[in-house]
mmCIF file of C-alpha atoms in Angstrom:
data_model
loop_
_atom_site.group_PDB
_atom_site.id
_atom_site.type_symbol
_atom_site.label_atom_id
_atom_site.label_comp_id
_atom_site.label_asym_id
_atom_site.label_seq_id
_atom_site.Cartn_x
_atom_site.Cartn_y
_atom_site.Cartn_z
ATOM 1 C CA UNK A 292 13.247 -56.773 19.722
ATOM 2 C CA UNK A 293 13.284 -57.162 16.096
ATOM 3 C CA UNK A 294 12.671 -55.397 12.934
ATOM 4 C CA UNK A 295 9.189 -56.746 12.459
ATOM 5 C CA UNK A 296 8.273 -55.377 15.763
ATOM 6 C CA UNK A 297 9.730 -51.508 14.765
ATOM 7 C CA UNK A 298 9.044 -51.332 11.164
ATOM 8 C CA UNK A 299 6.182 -49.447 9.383
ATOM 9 C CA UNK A 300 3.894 -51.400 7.185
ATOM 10 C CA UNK A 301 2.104 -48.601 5.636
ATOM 11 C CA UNK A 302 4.579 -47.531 2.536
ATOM 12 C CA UNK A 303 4.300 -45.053 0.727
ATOM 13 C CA UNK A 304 5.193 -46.741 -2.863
ATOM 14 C CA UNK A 305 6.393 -44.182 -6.173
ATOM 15 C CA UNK A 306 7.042 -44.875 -9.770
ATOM 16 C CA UNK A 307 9.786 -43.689 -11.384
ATOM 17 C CA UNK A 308 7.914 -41.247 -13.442
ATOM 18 C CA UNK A 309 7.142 -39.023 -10.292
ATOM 19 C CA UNK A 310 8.804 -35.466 -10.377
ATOM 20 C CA UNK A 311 10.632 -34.796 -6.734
ATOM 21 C CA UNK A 312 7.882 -32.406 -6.042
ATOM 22 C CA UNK A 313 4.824 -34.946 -6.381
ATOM 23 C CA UNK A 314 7.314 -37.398 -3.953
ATOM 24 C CA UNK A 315 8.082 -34.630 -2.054
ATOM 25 C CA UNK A 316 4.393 -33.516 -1.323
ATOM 26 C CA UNK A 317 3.565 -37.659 -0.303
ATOM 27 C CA UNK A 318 6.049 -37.819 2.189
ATOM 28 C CA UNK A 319 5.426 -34.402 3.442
ATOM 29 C CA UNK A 320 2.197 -35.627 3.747
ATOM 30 C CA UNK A 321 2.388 -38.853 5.183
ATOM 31 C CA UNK A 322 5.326 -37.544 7.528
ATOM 32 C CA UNK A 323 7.645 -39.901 6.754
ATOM 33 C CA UNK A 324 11.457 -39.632 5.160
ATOM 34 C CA UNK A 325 11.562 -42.428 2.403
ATOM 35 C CA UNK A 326 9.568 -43.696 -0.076
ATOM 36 C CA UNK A 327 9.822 -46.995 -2.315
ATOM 37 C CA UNK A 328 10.611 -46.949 -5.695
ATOM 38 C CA UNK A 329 8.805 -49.767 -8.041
ATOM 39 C CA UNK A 330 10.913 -49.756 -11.620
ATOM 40 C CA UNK A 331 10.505 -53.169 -13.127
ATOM 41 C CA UNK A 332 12.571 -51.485 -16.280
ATOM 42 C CA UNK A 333 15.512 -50.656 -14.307
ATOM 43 C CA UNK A 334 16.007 -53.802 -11.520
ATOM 44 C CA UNK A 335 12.794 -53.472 -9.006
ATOM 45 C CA UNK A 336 13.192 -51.891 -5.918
ATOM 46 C CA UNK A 337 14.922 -48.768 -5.013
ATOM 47 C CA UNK A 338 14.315 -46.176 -2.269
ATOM 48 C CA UNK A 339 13.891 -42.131 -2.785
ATOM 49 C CA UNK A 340 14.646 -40.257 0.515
ATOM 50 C CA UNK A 341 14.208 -36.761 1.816
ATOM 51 C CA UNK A 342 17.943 -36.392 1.607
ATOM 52 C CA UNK A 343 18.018 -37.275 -2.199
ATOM 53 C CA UNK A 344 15.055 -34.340 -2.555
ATOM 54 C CA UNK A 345 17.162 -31.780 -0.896
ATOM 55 C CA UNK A 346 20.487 -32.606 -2.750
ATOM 56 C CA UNK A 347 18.907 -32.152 -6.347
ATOM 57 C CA UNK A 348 16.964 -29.042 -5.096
ATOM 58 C CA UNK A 349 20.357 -27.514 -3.009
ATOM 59 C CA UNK A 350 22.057 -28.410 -6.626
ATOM 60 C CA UNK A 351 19.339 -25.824 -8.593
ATOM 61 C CA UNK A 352 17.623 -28.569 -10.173
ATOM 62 C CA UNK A 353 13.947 -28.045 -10.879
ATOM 63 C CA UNK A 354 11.894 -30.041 -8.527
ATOM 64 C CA UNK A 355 9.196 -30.443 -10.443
ATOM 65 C CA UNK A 356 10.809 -31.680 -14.085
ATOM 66 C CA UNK A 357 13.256 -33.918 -11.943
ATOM 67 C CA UNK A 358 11.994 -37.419 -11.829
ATOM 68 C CA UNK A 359 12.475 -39.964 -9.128
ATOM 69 C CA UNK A 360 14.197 -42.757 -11.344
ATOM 70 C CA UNK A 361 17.080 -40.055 -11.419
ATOM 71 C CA UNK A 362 17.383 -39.500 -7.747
ATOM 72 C CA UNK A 363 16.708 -43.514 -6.802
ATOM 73 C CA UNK A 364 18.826 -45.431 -4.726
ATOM 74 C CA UNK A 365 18.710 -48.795 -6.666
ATOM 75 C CA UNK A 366 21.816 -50.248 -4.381
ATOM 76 C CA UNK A 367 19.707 -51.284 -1.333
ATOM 77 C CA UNK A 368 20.283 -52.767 1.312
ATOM 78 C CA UNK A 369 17.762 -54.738 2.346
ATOM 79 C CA UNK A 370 16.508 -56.082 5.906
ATOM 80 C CA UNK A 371 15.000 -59.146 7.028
ATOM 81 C CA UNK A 372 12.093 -58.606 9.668
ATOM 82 C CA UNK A 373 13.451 -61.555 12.200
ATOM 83 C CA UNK A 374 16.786 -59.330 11.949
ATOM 84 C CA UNK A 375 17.716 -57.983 15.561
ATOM 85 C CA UNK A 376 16.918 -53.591 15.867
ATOM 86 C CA UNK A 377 20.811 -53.776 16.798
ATOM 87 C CA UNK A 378 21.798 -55.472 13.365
ATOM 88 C CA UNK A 379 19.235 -53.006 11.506
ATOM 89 C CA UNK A 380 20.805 -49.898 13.595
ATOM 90 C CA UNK A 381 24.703 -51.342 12.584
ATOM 91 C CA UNK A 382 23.692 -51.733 8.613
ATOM 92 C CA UNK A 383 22.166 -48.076 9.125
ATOM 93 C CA UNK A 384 25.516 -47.065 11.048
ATOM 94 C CA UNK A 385 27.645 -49.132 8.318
ATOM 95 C CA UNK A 386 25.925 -47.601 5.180
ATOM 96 C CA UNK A 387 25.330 -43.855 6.234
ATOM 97 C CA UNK A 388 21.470 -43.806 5.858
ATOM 98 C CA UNK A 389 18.658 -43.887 8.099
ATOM 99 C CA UNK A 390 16.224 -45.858 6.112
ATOM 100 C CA UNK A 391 15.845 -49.607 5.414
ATOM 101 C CA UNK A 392 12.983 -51.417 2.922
ATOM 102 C CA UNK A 393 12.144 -54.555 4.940
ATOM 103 C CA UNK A 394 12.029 -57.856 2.396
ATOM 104 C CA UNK A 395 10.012 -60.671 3.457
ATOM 105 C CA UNK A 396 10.352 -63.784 1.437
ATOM 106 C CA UNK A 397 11.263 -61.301 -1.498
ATOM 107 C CA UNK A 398 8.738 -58.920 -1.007
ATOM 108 C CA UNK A 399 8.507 -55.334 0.555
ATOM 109 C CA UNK A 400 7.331 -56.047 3.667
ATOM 110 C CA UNK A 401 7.651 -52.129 5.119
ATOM 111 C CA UNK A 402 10.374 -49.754 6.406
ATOM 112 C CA UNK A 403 12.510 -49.320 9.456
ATOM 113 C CA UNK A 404 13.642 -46.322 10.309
ATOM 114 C CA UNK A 405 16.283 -44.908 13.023
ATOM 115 C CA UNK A 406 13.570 -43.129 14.702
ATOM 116 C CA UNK A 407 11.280 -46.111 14.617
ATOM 117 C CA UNK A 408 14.326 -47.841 16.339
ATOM 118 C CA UNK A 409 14.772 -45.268 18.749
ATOM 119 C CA UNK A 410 10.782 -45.078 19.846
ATOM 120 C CA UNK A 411 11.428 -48.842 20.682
ATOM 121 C CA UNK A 412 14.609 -48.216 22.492
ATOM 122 C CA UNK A 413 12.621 -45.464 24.866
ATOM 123 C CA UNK A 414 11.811 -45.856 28.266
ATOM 124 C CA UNK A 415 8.395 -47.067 28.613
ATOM 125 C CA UNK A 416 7.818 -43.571 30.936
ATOM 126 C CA UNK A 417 8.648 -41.575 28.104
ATOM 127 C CA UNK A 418 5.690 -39.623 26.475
ATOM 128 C CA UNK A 419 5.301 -39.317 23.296
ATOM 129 C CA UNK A 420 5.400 -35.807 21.716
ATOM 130 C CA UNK A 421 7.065 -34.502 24.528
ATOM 131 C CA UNK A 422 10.248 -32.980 24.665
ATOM 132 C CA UNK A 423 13.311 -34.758 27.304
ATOM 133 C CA UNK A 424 14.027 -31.970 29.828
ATOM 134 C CA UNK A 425 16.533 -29.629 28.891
ATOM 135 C CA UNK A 426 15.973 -30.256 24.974
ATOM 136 C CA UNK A 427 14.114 -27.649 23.537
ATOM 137 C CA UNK A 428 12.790 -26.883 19.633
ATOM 138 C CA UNK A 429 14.775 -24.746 17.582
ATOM 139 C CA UNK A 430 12.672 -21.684 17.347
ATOM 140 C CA UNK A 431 11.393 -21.359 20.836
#
């Protein structure tokens, strides 16, 4: 299976301008864990995940004064969508994050994710929204 097959086309696409609050609320929203970052002053493309959100906010730092171009990953690495879900999962593996912007003849073409890797790794009998037996919720 390959990346075009697993990655999400809808993107949720930020300027550098937005606080961590306003990027925050978007991918609360839309449920999802990354966003891209468009900054044609400072290279192009860069990425803004939840895990940059909580580090400035577990560092004290105002949510919503903080802008994204602060918090931006502008070292991506990029996939191709004919790359193979196992070469996606061992860049993912290889560079400690869980997110990666799909290029497609230079442009952002979507976003693969470790859990959209996993959902296409699944059993077909799985059901989605259910929990495997003997996994439970934290809370319950």
């Amino acid at each position: 299976m390959l990346v075009r097959d697993a990655m999400s086309t809808v993107i949720l696409t930020l300027g550098p301008a937005h606080t961590l609050r306003e990027a925050a609320t978007l991918m609360s929203a839309r449920r999802i864990g990354a966003a891209v970052v468009l900054d044609p002053d400072a290279g192009g493309i860069g990425i803004l995940t939840e895990r940059d959100v909580l580090n400035s906010v577990g560092l004290g730092q105002d949510p919503d004064t903080e802008r994204a171009h602060a918090h931006t990953t502008t070292d991506v690495v990029f996939a191709a969508p004919t790359w193979t879900l196992e070469e996606a999962a061992r860049a993912m593996t290889h560079g400690g994050f869980r997110h990666l912007i799909v290029l497609d003849h230079g442009e952002v073409a979507g976003i693969v994710s470790v859990r959209d890797i996993i959902r296409c790794w699944l059993p077909d009998r799985e059901i989605p929204g259910r929990e495997p037996a003997g996994l439970a919720r934290a809370g319950s």
